[in-house]
Short mmCIF file of N, CA, C and O in Angstrom, two decimals:
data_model
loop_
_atom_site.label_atom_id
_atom_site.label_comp_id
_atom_site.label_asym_id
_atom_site.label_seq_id
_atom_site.Cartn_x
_atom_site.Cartn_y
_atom_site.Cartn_z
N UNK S 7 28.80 51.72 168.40
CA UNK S 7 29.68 52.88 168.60
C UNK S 7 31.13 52.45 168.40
O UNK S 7 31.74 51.54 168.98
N UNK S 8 31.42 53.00 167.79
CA UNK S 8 33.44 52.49 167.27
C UNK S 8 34.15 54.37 168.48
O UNK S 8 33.85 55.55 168.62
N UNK S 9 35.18 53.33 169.00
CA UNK S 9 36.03 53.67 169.76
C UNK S 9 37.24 53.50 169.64
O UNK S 9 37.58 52.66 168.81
N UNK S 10 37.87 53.91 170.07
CA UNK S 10 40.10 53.29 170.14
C UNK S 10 40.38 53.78 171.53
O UNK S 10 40.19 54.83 172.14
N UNK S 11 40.97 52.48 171.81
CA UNK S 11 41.97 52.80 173.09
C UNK S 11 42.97 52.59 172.92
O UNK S 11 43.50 51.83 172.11
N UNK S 12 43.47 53.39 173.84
CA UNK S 12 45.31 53.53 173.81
C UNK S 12 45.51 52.88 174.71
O UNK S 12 44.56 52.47 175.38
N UNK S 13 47.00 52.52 175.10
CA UNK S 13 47.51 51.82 176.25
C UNK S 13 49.08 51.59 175.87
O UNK S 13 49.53 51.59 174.73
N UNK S 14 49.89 51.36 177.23
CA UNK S 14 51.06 51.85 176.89
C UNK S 14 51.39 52.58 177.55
O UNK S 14 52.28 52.17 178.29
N UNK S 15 51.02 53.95 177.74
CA UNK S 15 51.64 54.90 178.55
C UNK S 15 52.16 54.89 180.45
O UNK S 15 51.59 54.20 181.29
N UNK S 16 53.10 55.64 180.67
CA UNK S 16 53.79 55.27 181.98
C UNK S 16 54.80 56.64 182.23
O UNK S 16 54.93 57.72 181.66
N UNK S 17 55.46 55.96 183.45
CA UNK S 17 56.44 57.30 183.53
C UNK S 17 57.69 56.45 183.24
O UNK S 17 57.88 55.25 183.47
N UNK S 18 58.37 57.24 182.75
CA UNK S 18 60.39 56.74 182.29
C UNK S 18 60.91 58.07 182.27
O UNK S 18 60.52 59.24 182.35
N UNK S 19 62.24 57.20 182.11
CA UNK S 19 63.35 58.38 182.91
C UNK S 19 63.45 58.78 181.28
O UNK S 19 62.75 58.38 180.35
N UNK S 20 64.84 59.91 181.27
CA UNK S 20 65.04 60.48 179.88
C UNK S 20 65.85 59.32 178.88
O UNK S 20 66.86 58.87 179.42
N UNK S 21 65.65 58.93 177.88
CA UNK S 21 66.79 58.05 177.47
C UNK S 21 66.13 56.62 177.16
O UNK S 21 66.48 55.83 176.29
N UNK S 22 64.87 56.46 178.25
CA UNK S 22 63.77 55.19 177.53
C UNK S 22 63.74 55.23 176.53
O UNK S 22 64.30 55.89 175.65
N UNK S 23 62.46 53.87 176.66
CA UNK S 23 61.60 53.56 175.24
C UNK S 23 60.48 53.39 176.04
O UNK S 23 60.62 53.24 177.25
N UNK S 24 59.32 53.39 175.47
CA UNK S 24 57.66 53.36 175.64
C UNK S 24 57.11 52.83 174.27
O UNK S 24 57.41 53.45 173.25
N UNK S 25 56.57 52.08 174.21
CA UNK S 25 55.47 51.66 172.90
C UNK S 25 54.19 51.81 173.94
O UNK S 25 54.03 51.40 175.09
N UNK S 26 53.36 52.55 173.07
CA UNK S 26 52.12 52.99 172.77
C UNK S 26 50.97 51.56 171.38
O UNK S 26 50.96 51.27 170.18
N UNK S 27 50.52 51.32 172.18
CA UNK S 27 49.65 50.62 171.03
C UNK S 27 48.17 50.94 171.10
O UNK S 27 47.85 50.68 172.26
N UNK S 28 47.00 51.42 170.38
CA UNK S 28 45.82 51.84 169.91
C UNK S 28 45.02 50.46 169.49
O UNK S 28 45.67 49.68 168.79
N UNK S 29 43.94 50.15 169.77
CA UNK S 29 42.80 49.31 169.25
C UNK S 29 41.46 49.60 169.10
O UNK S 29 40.76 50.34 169.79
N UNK S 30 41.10 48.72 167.85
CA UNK S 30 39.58 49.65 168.24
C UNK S 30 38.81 49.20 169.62
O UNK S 30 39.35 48.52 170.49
N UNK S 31 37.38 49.71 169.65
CA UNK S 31 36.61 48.72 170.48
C UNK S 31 35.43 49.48 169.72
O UNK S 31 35.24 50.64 169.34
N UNK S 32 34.48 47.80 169.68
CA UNK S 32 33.22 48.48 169.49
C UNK S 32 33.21 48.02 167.68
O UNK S 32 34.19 47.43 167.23
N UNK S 33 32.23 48.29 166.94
CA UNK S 33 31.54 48.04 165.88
C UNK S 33 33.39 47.93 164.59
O UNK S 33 34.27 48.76 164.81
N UNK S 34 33.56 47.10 163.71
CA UNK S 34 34.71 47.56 162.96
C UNK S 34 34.45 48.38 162.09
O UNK S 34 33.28 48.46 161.73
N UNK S 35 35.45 49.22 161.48
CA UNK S 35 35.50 50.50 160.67
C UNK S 35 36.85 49.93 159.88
O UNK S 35 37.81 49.20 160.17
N UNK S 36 36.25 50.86 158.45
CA UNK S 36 37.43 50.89 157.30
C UNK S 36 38.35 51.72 157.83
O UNK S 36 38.15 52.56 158.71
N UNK S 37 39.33 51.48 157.31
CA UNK S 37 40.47 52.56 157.87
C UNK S 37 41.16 52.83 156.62
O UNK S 37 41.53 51.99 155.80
N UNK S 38 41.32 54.26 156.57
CA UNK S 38 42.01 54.95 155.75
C UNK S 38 43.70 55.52 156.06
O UNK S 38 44.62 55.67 155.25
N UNK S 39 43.66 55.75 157.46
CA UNK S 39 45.09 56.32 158.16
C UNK S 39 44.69 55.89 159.89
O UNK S 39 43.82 55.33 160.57
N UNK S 40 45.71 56.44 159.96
CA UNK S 40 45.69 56.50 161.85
C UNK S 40 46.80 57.43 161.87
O UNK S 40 47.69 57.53 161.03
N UNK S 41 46.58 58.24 163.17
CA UNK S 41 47.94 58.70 163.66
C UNK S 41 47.63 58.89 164.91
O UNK S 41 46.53 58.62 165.39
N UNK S 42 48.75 59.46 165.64
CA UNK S 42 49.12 59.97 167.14
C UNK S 42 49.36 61.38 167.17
O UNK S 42 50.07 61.93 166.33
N UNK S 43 48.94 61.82 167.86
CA UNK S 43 48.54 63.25 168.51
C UNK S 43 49.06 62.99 169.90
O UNK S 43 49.05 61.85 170.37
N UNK S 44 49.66 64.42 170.78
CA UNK S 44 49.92 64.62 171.97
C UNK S 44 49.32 65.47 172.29
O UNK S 44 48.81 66.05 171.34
N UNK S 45 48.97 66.15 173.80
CA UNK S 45 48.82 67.21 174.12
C UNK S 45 49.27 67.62 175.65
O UNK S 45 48.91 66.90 176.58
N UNK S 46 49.80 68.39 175.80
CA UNK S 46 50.15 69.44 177.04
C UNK S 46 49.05 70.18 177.20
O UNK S 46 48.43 70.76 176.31
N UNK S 47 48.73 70.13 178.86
CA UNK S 47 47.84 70.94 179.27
C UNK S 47 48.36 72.12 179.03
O UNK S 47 49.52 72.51 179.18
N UNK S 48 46.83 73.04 178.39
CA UNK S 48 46.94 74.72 178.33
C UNK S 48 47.52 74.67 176.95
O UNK S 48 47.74 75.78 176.49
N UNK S 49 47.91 73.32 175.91
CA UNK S 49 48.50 74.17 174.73
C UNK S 49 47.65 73.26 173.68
O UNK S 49 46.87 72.39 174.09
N UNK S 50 47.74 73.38 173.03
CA UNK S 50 47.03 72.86 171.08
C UNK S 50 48.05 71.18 171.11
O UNK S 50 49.23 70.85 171.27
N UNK S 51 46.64 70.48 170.84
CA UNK S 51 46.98 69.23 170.71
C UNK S 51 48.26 69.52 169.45
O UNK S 51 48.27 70.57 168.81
N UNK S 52 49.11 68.61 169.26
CA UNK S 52 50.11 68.38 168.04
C UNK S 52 50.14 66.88 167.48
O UNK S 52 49.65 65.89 168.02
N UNK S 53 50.69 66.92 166.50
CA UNK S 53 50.85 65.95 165.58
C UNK S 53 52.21 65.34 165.87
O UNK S 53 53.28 65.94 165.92
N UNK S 54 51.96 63.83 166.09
CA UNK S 54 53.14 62.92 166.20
C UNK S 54 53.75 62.56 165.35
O UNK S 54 54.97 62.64 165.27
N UNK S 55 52.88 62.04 164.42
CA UNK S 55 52.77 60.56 163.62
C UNK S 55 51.74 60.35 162.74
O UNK S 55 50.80 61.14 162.86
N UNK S 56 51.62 59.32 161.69
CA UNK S 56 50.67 59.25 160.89
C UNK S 56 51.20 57.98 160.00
O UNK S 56 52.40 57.73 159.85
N UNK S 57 50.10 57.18 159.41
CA UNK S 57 50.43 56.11 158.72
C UNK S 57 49.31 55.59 157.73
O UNK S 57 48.26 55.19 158.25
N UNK S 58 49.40 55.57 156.83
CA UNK S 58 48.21 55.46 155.72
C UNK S 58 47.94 53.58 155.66
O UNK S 58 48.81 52.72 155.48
N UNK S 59 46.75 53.42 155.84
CA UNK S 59 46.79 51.89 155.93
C UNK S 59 46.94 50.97 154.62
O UNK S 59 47.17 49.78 154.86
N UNK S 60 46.89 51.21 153.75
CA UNK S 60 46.93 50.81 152.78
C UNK S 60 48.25 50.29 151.90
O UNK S 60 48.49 49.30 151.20
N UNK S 61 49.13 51.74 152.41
CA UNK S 61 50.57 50.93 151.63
C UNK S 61 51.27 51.48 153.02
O UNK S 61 52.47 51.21 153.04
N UNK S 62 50.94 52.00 153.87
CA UNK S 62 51.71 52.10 155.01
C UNK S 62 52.27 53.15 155.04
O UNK S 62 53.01 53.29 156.02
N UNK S 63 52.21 54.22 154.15
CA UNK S 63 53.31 55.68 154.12
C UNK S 63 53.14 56.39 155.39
O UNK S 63 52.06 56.78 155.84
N UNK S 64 54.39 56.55 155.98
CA UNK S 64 54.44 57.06 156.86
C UNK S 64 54.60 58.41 157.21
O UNK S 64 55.30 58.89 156.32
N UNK S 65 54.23 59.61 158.34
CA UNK S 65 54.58 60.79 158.38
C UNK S 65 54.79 60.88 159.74
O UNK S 65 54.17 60.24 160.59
N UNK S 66 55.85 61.86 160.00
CA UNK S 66 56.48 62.56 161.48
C UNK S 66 56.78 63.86 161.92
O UNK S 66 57.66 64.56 161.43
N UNK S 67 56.23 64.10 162.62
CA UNK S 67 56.84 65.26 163.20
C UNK S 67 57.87 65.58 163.13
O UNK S 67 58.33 64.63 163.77
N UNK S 68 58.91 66.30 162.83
CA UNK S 68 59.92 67.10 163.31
C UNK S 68 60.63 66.43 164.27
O UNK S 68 61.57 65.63 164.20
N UNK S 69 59.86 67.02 165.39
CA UNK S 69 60.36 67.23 166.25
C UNK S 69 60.64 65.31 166.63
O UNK S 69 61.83 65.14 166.91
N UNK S 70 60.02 64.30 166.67
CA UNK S 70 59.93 62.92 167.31
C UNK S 70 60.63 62.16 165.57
O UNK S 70 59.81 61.28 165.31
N UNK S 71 61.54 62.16 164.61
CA UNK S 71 61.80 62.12 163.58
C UNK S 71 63.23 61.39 163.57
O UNK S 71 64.29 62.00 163.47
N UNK S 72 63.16 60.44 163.66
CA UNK S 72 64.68 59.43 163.94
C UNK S 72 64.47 58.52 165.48
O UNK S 72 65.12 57.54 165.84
N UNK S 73 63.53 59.08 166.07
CA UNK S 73 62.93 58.46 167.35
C UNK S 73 61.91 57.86 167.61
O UNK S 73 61.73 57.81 168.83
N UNK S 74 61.40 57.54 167.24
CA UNK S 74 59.52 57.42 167.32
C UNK S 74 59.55 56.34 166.04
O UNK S 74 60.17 56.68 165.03
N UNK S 75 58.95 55.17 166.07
CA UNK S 75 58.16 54.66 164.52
C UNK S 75 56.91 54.39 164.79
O UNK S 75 56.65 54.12 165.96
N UNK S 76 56.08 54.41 164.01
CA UNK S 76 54.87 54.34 164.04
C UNK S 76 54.76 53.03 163.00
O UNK S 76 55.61 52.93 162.11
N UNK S 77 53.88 52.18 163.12
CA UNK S 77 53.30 50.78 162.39
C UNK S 77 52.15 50.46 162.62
O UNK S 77 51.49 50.77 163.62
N UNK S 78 51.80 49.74 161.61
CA UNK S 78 50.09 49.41 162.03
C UNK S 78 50.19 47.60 161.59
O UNK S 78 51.13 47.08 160.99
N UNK S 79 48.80 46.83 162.14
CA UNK S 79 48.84 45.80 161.76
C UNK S 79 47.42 45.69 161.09
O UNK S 79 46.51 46.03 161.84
N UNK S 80 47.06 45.30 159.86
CA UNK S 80 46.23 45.48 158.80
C UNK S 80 45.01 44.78 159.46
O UNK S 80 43.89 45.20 159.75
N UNK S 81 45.63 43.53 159.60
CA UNK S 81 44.28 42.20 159.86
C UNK S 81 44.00 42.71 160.99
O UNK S 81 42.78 42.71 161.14
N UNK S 82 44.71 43.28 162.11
CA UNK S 82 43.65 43.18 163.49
C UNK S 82 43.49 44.53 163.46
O UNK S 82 43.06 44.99 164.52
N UNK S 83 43.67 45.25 162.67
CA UNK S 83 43.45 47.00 162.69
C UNK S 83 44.01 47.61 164.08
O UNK S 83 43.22 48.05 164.92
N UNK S 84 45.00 47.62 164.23
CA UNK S 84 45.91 48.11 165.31
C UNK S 84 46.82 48.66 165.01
O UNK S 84 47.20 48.41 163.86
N UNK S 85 47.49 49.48 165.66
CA UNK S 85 48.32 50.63 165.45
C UNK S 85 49.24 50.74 166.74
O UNK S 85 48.67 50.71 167.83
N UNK S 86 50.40 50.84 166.72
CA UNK S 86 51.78 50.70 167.34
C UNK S 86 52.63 52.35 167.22
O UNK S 86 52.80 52.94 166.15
N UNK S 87 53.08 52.89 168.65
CA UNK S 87 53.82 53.68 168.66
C UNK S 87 55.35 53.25 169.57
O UNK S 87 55.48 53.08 170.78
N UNK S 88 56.17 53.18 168.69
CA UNK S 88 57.68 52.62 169.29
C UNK S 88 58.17 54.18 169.78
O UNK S 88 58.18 55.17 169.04
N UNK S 89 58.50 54.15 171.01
CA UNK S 89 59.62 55.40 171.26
C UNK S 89 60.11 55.17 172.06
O UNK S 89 59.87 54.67 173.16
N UNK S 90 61.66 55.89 171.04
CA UNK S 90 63.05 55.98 172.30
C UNK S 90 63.58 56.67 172.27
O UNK S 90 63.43 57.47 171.35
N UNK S 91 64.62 56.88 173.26
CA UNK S 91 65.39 57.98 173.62
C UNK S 91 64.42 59.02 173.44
O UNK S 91 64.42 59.72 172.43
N UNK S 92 63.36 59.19 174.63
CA UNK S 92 62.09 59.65 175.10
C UNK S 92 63.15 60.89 175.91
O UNK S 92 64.04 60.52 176.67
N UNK S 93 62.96 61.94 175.70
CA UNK S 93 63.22 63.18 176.18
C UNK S 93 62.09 63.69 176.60
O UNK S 93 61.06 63.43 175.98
N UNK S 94 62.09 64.84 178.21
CA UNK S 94 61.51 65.12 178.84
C UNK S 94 60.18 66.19 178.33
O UNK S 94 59.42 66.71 179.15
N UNK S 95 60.05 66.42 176.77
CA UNK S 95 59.74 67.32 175.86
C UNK S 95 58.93 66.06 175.47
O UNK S 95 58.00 66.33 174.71
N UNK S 96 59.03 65.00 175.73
CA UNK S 96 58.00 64.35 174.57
C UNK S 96 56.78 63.58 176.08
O UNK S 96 56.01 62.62 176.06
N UNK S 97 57.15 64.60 177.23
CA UNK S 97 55.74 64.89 178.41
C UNK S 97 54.41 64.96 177.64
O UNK S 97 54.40 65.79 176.74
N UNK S 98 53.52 64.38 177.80
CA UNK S 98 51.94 64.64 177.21
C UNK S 98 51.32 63.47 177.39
O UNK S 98 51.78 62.35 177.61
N UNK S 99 49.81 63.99 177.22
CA UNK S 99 48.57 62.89 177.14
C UNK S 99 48.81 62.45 175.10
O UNK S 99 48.90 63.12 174.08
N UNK S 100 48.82 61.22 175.37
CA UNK S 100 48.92 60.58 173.84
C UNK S 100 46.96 60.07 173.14
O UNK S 100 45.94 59.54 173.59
N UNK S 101 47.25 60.41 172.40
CA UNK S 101 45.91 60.29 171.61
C UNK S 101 46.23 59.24 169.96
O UNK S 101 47.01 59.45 169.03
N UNK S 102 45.43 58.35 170.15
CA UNK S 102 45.54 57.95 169.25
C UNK S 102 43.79 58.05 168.46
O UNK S 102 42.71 58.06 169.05
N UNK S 103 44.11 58.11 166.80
CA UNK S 103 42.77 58.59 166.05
C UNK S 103 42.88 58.18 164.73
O UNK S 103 43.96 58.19 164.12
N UNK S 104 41.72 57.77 164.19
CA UNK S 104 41.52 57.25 162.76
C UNK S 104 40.79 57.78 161.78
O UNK S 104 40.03 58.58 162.32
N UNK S 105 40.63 57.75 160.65
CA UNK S 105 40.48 58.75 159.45
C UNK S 105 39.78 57.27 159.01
O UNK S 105 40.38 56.21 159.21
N UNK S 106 38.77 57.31 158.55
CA UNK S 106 38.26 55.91 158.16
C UNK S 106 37.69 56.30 156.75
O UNK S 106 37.20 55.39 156.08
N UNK S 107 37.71 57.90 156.11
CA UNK S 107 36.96 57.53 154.84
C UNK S 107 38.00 58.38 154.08
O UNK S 107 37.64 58.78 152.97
N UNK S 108 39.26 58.73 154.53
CA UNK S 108 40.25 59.27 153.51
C UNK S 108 39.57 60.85 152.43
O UNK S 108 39.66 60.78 151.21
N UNK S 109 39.28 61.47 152.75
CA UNK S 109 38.68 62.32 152.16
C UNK S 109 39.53 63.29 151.64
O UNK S 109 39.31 64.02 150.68
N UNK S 110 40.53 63.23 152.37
CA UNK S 110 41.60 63.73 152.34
C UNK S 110 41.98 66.01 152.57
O UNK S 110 42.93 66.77 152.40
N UNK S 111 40.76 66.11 152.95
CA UNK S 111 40.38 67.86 152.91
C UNK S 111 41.66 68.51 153.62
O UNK S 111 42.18 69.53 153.19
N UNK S 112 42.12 67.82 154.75
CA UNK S 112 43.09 68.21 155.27
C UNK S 112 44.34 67.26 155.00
O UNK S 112 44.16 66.37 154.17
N UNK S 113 45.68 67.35 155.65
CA UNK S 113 46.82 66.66 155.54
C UNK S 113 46.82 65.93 156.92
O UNK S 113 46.37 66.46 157.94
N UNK S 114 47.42 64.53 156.86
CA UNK S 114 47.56 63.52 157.67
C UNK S 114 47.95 64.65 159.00
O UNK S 114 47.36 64.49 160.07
N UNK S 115 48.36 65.12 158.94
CA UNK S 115 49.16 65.92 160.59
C UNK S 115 48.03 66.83 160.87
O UNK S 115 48.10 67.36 161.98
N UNK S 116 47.20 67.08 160.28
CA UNK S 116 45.84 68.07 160.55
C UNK S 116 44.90 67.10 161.73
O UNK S 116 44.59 65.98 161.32
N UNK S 117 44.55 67.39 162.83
CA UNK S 117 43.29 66.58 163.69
C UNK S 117 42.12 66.67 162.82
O UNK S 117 41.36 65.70 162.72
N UNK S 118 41.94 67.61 162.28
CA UNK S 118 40.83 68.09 161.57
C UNK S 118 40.77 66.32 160.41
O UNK S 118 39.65 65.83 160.22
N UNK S 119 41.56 65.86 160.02
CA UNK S 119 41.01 64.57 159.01
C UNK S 119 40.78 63.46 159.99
O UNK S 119 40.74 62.35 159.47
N UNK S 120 40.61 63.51 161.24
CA UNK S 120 40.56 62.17 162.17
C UNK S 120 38.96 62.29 162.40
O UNK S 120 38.69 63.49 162.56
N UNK S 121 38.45 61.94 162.43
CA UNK S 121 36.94 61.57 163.00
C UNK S 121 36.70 60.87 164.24
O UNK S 121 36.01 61.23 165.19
N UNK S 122 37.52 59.63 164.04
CA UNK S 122 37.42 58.88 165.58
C UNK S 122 38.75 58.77 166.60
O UNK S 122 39.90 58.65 166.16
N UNK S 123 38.45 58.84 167.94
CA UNK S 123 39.89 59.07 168.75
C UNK S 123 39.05 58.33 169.77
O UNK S 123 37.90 57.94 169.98
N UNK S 124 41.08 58.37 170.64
CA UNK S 124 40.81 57.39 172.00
C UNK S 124 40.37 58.55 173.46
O UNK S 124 40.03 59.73 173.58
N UNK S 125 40.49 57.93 173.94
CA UNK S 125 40.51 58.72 175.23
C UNK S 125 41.69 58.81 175.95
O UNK S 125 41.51 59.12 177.13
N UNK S 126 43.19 58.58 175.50
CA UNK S 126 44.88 59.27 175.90
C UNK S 126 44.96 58.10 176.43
O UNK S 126 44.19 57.18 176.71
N UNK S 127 46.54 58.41 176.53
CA UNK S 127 47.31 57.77 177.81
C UNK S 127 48.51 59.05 178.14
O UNK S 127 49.17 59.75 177.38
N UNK S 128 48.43 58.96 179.50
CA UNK S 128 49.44 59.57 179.75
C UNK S 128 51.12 58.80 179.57
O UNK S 128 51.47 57.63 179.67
N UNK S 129 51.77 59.88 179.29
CA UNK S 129 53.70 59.44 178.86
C UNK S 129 54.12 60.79 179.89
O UNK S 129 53.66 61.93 179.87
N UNK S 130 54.99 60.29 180.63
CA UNK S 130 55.53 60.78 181.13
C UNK S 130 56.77 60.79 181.68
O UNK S 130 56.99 60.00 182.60
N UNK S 131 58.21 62.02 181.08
CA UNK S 131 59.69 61.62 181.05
C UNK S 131 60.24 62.16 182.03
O UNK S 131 59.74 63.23 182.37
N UNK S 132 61.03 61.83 182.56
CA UNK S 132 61.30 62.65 183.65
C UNK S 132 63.22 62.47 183.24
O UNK S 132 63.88 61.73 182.52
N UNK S 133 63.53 63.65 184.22
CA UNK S 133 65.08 64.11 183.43
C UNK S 133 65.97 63.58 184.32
O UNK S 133 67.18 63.69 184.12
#
């Protein structure tokens, strides 16, 4: 059974940094992308982040876009979320998830192309 855990998450004031890092566990898998997903209770998971493993192209949200980098490390198949100047808006359970056969039906920011995910970490900013 292939899995990812997250870890990383905590509470900080407004104005931190938090890195988030993802690993697999369990059987290895090809990887095509990874990204990060958040979610607020009561609303639609969203799109963080995204990073294609191969040449590394990266994608961002909007909203986390001059703040946030996302990186991966090839050989140990791990995946890194840097954030700072963490505003009280970037509150949520963090999900990290992998796309292992690139099929590409949807766009990197779609959940719909992830197949495998972690089970969160909570981030939490306080003002």
């Amino acid at each position: 059974q292939v899995q990812l855990v997250e870890s990383g998450g905590g509470l900080v004031q407004a104005g931190d940094s938090l890195r988030l890092s993802c690993a697999p566990s369990g059987r290895a898998f090809g990887t095509y992308a990874m990204g990060w997903f958040r979610q607020v209770s009561g609303k639609e998971r969203e799109f963080v982040a995204a990073i294609t493993w191969r040449n590394g192209n990266k994608n961002y949200a909007d909203s986390v876009k001059g703040r946030f980098t996302i990186s991966r490390d090839g050989v140990k198949n791990t995946m890194t979320l840097q954030m700072s100047n963490l505003i009280p808006e970037d509150t949520a359970f963090y999900y990290c998830a992998a796309d292992p056969y690139g099929r590409r039906e949807y766009s990197l920011g779609d959940a719909r192309s992830y197949s495998i995910w972690g089970q969160g970490t909570q981030v939490t900013v306080s003002s």
